[in-house]
PDB file of C-alpha atoms and ligand atoms in Angstrom:
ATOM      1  CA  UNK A 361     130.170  81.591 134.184  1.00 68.00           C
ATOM      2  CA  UNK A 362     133.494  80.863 132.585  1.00 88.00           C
ATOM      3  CA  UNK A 363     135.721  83.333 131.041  1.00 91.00           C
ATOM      4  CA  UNK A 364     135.092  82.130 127.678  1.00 93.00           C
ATOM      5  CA  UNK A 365     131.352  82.498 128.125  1.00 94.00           C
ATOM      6  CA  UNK A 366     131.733  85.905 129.786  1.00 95.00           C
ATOM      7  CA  UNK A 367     134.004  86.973 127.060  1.00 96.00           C
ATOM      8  CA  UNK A 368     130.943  85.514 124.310  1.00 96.00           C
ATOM      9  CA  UNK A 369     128.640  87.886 126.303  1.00 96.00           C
ATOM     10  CA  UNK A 370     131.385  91.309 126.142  1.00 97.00           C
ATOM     11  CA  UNK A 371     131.288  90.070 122.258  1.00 97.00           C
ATOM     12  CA  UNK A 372     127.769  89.809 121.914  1.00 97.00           C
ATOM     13  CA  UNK A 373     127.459  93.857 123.632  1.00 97.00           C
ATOM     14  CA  UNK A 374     129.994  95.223 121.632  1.00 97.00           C
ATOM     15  CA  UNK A 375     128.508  93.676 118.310  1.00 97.00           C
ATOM     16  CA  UNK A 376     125.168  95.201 119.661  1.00 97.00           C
ATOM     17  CA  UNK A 377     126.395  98.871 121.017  1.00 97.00           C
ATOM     18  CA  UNK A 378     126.132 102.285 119.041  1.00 97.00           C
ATOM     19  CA  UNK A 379     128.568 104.190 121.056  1.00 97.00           C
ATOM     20  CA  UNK A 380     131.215 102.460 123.113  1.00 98.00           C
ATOM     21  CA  UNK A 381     133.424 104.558 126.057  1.00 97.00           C
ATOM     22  CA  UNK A 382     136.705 102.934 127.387  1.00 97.00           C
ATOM     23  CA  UNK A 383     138.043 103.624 130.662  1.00 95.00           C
ATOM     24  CA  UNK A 384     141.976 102.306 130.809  1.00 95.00           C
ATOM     25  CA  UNK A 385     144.066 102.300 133.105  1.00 92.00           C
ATOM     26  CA  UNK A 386     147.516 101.045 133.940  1.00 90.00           C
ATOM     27  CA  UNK A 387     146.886  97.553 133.358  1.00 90.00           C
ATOM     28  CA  UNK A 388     146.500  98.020 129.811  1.00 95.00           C
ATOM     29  CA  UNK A 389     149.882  99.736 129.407  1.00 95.00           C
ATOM     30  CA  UNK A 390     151.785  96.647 131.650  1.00 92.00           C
ATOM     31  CA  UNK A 391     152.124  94.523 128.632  1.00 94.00           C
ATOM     32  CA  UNK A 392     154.031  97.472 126.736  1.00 96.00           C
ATOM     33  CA  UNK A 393     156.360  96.729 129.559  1.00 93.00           C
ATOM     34  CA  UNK A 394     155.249 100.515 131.191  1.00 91.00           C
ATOM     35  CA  UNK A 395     155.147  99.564 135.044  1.00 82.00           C
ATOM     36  CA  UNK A 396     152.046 100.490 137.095  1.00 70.00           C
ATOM     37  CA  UNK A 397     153.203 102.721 139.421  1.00 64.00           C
ATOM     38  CA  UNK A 398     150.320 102.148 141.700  1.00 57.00           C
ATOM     39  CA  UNK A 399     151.094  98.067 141.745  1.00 47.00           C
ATOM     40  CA  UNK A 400     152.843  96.348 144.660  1.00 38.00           C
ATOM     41  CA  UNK A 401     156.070  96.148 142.356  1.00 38.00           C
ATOM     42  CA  UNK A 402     155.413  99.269 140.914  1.00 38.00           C
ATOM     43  CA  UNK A 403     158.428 101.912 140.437  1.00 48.00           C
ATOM     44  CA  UNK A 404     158.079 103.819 143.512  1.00 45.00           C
ATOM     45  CA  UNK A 405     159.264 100.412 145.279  1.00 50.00           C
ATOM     46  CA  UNK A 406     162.053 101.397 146.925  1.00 60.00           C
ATOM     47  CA  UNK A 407     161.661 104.793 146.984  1.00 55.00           C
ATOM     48  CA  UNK A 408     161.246 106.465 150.481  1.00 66.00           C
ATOM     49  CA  UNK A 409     159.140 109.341 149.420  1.00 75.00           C
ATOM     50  CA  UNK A 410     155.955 108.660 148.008  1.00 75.00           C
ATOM     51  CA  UNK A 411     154.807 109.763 144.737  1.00 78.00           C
ATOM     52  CA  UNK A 412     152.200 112.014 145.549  1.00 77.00           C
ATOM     53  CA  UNK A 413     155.263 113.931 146.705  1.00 81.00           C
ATOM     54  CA  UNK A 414     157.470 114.130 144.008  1.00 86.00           C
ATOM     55  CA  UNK A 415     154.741 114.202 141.761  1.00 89.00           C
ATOM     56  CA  UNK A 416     153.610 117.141 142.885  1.00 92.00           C
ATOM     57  CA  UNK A 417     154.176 121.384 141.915  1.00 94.00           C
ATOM     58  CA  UNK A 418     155.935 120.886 145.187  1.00 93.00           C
ATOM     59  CA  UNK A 419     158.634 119.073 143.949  1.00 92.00           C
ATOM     60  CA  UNK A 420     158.362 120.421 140.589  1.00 96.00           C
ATOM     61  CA  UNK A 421     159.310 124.010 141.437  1.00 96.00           C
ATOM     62  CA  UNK A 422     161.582 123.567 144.534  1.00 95.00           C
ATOM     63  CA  UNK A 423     163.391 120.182 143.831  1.00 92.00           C
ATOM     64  CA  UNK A 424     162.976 120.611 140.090  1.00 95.00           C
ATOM     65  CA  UNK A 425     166.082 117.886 139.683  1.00 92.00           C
ATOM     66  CA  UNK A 426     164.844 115.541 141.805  1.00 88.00           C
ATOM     67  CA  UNK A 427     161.628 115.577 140.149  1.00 91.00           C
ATOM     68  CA  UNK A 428     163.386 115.263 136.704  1.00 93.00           C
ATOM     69  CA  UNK A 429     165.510 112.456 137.622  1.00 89.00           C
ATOM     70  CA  UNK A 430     162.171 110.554 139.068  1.00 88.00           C
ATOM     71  CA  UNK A 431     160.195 110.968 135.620  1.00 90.00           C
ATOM     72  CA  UNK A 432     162.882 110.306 133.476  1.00 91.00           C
ATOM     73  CA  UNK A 433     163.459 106.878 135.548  1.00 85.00           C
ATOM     74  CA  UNK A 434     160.266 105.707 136.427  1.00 85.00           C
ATOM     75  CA  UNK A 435     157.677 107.492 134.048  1.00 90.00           C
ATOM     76  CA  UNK A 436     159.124 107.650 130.387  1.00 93.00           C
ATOM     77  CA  UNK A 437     159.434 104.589 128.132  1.00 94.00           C
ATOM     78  CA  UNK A 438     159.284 106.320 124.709  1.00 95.00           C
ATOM     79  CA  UNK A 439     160.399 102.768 122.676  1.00 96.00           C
ATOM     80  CA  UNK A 440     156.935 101.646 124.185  1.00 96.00           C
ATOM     81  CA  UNK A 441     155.238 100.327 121.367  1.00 98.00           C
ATOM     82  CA  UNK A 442     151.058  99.906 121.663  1.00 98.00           C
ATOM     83  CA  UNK A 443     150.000  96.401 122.747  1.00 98.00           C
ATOM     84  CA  UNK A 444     146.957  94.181 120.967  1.00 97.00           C
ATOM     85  CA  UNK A 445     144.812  95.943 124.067  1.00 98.00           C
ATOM     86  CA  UNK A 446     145.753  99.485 122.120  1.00 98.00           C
ATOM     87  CA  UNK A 447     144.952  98.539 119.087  1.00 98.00           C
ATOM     88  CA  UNK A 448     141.805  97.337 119.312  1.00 97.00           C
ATOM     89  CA  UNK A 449     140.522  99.954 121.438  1.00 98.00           C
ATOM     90  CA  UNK A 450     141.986 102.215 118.305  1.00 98.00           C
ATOM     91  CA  UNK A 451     139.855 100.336 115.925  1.00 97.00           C
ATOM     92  CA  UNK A 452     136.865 100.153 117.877  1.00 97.00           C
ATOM     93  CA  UNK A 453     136.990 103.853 118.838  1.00 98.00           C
ATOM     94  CA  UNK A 454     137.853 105.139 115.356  1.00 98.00           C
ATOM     95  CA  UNK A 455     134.654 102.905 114.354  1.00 97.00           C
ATOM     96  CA  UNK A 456     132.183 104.327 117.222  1.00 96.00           C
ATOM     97  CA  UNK A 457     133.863 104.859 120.333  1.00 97.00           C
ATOM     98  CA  UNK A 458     135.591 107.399 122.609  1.00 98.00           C
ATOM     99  CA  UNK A 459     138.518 106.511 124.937  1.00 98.00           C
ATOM    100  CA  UNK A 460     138.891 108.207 128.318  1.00 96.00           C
ATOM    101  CA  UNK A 461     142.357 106.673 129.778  1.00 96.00           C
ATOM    102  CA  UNK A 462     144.285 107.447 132.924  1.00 93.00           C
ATOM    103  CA  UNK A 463     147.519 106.048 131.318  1.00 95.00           C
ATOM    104  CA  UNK A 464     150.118 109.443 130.182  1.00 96.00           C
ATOM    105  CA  UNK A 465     151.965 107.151 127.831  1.00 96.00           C
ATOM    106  CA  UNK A 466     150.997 108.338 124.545  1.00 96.00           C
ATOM    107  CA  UNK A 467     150.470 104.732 123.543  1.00 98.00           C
ATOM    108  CA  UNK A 468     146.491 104.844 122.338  1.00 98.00           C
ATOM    109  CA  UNK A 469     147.212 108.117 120.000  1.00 97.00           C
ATOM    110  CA  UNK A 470     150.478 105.802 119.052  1.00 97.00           C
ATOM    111  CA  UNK A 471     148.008 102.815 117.930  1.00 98.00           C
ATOM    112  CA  UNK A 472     146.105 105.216 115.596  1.00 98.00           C
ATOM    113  CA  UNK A 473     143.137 106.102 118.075  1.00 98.00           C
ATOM    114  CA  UNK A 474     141.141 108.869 116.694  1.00 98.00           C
ATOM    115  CA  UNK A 475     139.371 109.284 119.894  1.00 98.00           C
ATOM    116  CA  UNK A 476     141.328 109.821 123.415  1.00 98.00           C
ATOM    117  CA  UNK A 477     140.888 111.474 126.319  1.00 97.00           C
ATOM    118  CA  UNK A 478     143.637 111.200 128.016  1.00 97.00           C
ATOM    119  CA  UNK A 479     142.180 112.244 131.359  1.00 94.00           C
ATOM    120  CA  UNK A 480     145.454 112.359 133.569  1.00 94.00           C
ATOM    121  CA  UNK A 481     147.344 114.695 130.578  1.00 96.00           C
ATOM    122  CA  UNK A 482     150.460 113.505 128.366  1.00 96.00           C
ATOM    123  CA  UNK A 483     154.030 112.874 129.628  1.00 96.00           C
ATOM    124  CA  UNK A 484     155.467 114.348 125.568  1.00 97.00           C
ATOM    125  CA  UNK A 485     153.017 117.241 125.954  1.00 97.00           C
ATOM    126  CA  UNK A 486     156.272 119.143 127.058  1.00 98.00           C
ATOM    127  CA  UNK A 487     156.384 122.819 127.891  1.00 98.00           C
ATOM    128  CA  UNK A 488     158.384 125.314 130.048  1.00 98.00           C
ATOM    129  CA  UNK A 489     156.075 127.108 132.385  1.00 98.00           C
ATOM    130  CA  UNK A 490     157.557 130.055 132.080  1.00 98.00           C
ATOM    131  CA  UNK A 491     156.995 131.144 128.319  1.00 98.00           C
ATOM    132  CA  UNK A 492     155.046 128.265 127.675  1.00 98.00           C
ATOM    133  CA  UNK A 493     156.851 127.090 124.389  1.00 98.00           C
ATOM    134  CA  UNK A 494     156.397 123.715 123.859  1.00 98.00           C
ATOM    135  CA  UNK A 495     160.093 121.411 124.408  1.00 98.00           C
ATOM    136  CA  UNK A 496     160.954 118.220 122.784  1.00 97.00           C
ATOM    137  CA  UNK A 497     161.301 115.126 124.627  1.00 97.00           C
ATOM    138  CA  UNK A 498     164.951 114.959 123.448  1.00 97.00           C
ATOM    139  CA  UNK A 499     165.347 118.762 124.996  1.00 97.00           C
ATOM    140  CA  UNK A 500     163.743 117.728 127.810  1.00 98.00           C
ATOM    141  CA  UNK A 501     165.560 114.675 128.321  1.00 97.00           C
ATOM    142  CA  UNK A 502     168.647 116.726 128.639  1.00 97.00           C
ATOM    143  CA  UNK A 503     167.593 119.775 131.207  1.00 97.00           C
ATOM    144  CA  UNK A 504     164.899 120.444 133.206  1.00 98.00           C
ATOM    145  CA  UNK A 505     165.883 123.907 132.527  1.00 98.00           C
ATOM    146  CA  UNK A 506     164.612 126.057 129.074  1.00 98.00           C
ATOM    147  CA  UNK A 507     167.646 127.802 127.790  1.00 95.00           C
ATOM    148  CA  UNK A 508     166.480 130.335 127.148  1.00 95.00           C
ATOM    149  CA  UNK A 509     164.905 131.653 129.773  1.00 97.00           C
ATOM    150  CA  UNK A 510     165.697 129.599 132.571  1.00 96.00           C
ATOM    151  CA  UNK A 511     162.069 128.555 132.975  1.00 98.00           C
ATOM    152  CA  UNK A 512     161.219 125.014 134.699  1.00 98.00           C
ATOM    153  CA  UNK A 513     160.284 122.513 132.069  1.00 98.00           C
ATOM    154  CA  UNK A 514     157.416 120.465 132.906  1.00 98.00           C
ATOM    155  CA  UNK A 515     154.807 117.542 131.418  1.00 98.00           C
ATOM    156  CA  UNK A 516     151.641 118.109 130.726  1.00 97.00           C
ATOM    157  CA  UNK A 517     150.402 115.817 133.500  1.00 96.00           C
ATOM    158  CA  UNK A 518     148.186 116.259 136.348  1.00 95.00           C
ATOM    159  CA  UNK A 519     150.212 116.032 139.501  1.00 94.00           C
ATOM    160  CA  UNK A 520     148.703 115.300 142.479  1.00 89.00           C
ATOM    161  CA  UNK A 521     147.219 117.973 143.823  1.00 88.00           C
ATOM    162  CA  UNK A 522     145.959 119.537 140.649  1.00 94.00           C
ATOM    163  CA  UNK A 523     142.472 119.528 139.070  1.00 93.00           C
ATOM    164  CA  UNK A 524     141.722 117.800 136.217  1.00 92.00           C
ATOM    165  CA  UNK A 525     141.396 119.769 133.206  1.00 93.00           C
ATOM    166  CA  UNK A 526     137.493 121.202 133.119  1.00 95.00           C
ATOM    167  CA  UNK A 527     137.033 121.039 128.938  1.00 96.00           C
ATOM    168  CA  UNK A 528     138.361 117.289 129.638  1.00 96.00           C
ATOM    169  CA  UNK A 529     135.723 116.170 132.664  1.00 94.00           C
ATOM    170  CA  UNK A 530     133.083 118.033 130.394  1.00 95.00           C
ATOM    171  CA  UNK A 531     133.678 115.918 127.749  1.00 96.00           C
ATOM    172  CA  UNK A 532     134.220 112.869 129.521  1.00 96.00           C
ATOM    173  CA  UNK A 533     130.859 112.829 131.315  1.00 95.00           C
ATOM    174  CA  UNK A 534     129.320 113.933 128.348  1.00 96.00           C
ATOM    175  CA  UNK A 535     130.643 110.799 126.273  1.00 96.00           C
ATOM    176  CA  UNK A 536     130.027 108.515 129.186  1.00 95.00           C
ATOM    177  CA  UNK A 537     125.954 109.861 128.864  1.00 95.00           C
ATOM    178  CA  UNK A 538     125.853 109.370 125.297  1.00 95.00           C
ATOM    179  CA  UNK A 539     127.005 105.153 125.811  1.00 96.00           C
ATOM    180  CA  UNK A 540     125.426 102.387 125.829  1.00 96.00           C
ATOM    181  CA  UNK A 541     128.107 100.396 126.455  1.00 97.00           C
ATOM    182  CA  UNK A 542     131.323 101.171 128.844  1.00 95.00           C
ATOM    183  CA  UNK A 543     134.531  98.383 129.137  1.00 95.00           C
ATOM    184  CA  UNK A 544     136.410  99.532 131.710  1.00 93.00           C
ATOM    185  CA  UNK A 545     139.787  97.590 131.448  1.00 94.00           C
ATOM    186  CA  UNK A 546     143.365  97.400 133.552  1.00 90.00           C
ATOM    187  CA  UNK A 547     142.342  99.431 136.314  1.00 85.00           C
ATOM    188  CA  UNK A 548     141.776  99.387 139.772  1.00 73.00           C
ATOM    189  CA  UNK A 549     139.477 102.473 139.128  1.00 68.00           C
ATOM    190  CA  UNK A 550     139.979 103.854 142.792  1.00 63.00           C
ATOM    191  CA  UNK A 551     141.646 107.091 141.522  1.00 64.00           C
ATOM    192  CA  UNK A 552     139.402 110.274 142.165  1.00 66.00           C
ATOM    193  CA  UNK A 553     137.436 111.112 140.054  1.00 69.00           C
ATOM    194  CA  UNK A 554     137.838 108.858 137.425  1.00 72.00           C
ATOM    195  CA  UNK A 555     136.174 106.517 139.243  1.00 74.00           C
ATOM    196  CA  UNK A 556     132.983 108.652 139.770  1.00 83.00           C
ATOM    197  CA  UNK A 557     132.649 108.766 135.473  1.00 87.00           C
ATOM    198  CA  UNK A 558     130.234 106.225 136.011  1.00 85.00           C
ATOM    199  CA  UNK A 559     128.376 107.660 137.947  1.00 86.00           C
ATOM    200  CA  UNK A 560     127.026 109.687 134.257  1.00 90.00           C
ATOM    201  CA  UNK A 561     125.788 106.333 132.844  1.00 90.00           C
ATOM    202  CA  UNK A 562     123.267 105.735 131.538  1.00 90.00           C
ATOM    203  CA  UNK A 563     120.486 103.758 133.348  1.00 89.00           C
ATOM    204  CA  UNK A 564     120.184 101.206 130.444  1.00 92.00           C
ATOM    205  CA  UNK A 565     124.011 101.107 129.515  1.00 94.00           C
ATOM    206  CA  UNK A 566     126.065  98.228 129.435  1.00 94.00           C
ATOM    207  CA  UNK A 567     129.060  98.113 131.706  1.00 92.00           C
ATOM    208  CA  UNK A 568     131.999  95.774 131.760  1.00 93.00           C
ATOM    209  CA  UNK A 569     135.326  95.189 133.793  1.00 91.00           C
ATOM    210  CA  UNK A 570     138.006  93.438 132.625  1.00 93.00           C
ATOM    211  CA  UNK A 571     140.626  93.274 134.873  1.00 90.00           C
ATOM    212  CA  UNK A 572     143.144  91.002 136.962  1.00 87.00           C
ATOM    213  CA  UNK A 573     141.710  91.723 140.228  1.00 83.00           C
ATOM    214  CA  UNK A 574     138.037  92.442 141.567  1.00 81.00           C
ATOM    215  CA  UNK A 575     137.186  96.266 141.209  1.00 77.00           C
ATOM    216  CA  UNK A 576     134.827  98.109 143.605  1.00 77.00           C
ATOM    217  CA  UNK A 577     131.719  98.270 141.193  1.00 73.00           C
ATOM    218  CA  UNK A 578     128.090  98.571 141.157  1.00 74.00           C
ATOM    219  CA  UNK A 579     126.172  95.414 141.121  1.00 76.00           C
ATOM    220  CA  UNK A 580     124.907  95.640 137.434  1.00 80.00           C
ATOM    221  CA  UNK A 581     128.249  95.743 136.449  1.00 87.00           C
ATOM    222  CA  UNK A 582     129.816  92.581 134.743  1.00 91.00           C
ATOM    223  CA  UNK A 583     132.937  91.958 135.688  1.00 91.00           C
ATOM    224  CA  UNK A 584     135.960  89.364 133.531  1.00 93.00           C
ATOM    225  CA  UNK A 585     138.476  88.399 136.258  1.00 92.00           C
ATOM    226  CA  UNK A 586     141.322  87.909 134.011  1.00 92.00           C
ATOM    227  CA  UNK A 587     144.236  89.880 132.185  1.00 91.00           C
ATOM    228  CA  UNK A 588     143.004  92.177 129.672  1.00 93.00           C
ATOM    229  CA  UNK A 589     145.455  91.313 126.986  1.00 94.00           C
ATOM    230  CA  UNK A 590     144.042  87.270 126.832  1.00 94.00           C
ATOM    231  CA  UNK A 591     140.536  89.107 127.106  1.00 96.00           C
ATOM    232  CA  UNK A 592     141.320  91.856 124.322  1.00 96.00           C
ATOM    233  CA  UNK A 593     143.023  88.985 121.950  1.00 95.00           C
ATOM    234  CA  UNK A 594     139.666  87.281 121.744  1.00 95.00           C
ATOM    235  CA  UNK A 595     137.231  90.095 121.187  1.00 95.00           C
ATOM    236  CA  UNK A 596     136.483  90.404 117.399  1.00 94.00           C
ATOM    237  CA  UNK A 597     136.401  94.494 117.174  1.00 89.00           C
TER     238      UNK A 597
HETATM  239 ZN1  LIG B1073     160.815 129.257 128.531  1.00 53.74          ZN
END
């Protein structure tokens, strides 16, 4: 099938579903001009440690600077602004659909969407882990340390190493059971365990892939080899 025909079929599903779920990855932030970090050109290119070690409590609490300098370079982009993938995700969701994204960009809740799960945490869901108070990205952006009591400021990101929030997998299996339809778009969708979400479908749900490259999936799954912004900027949502 051609991609115009697949992309009559995703349209024909999504005019038919009562509750959509969205898995997103890093391919839907590229166009915003965020890197994917997990891309051959991604921004640990270069780099001779690998992220799962600076982004780890490892790095965090015992080379606090150097794990500073790394997010500040590589991971914030706060004049991002949401791409036509974003918004119509946001207009979908807000209409009868959850999102459940690995991106920690802040760009979905930036395009209006009502409905995010943003699986992997928020990079400007600052706090110091000491007292907990929450710091502004500006603060932030200037020390790693809280001034006031010295405590090590951190994102509100899983690093590697850490579980994923329980009230967040909860609700994420519980909206993937409740679909009958899933789009999973710009990801590779090897990251554990988002990838095992769809394992909570259900048996009679529509699922889709839209994506540059092939994605490990289940048979049943349909699957739009192409970039999910010329994909997205067809759909009528
Ligand atoms: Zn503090």
């Amino acid at each position: 099938m051609d991609v115009d025909k697949q992309i009559a079929a995703l349209q024909a599903d999504l005019n038919a579903a009562h509750h959509i779920t969205y898995l997103t990855g890093a391919g839907v932030s590229t166009p915003s001009h965020i890197p994917d970090y997990r891309s051959k050109n991604g921004i640990y290119n270069g780099i001779s440690e690998s992220p799962e070690q600076i982004l780890s409590e490892e790095t965090l609490f015992h080379q606090p600077a150097k794990f500073h300098h790394f997010v500040m370079e590589n991971m914030y982009f706060p004049d991002a602004k949401p791409n036509i993938i974003h918004q119509k995700i946001a207009t979908s969701c807000n209409k009868n659909g959850t999102l459940i994204t690995q991106n920690v960009d802040g760009l979905d809740k930036k395009a209006g969407n009502k409905h995010v799960i943003e699986f992997h945490g928020d990079l400007y869901n600052i706090y110091c882990t000491k007292c907990h108070e929450k710091i502004s990205y500006d603060s932030y952006k200037k020390s790693y340390l809280h001034e006031k009591d010295q405590g090590i400021i951190r994102p509100g990101i899983v690093l590697y190493g850490e579980p994923i929030n329980e009230k967040v997998l909860t609700k994420s299996v519980e909206k993937i059971h409740d679909s009958d339809l899933v789009i999973i778009a710009g990801t590779s969708f090897v990251v554990y365990p988002f990838a095992q979400l769809l394992a909570y479908r259900q048996a009679n749900a529509k699922i889709w892939v839209v994506n540059n490259t092939p994605v490990p999936a289940p048979k049943e799954v349909s699957t739009i080899i192409e970039n999910a912004e010329k994909v997205f900027d067809k759909l009528y949502i």
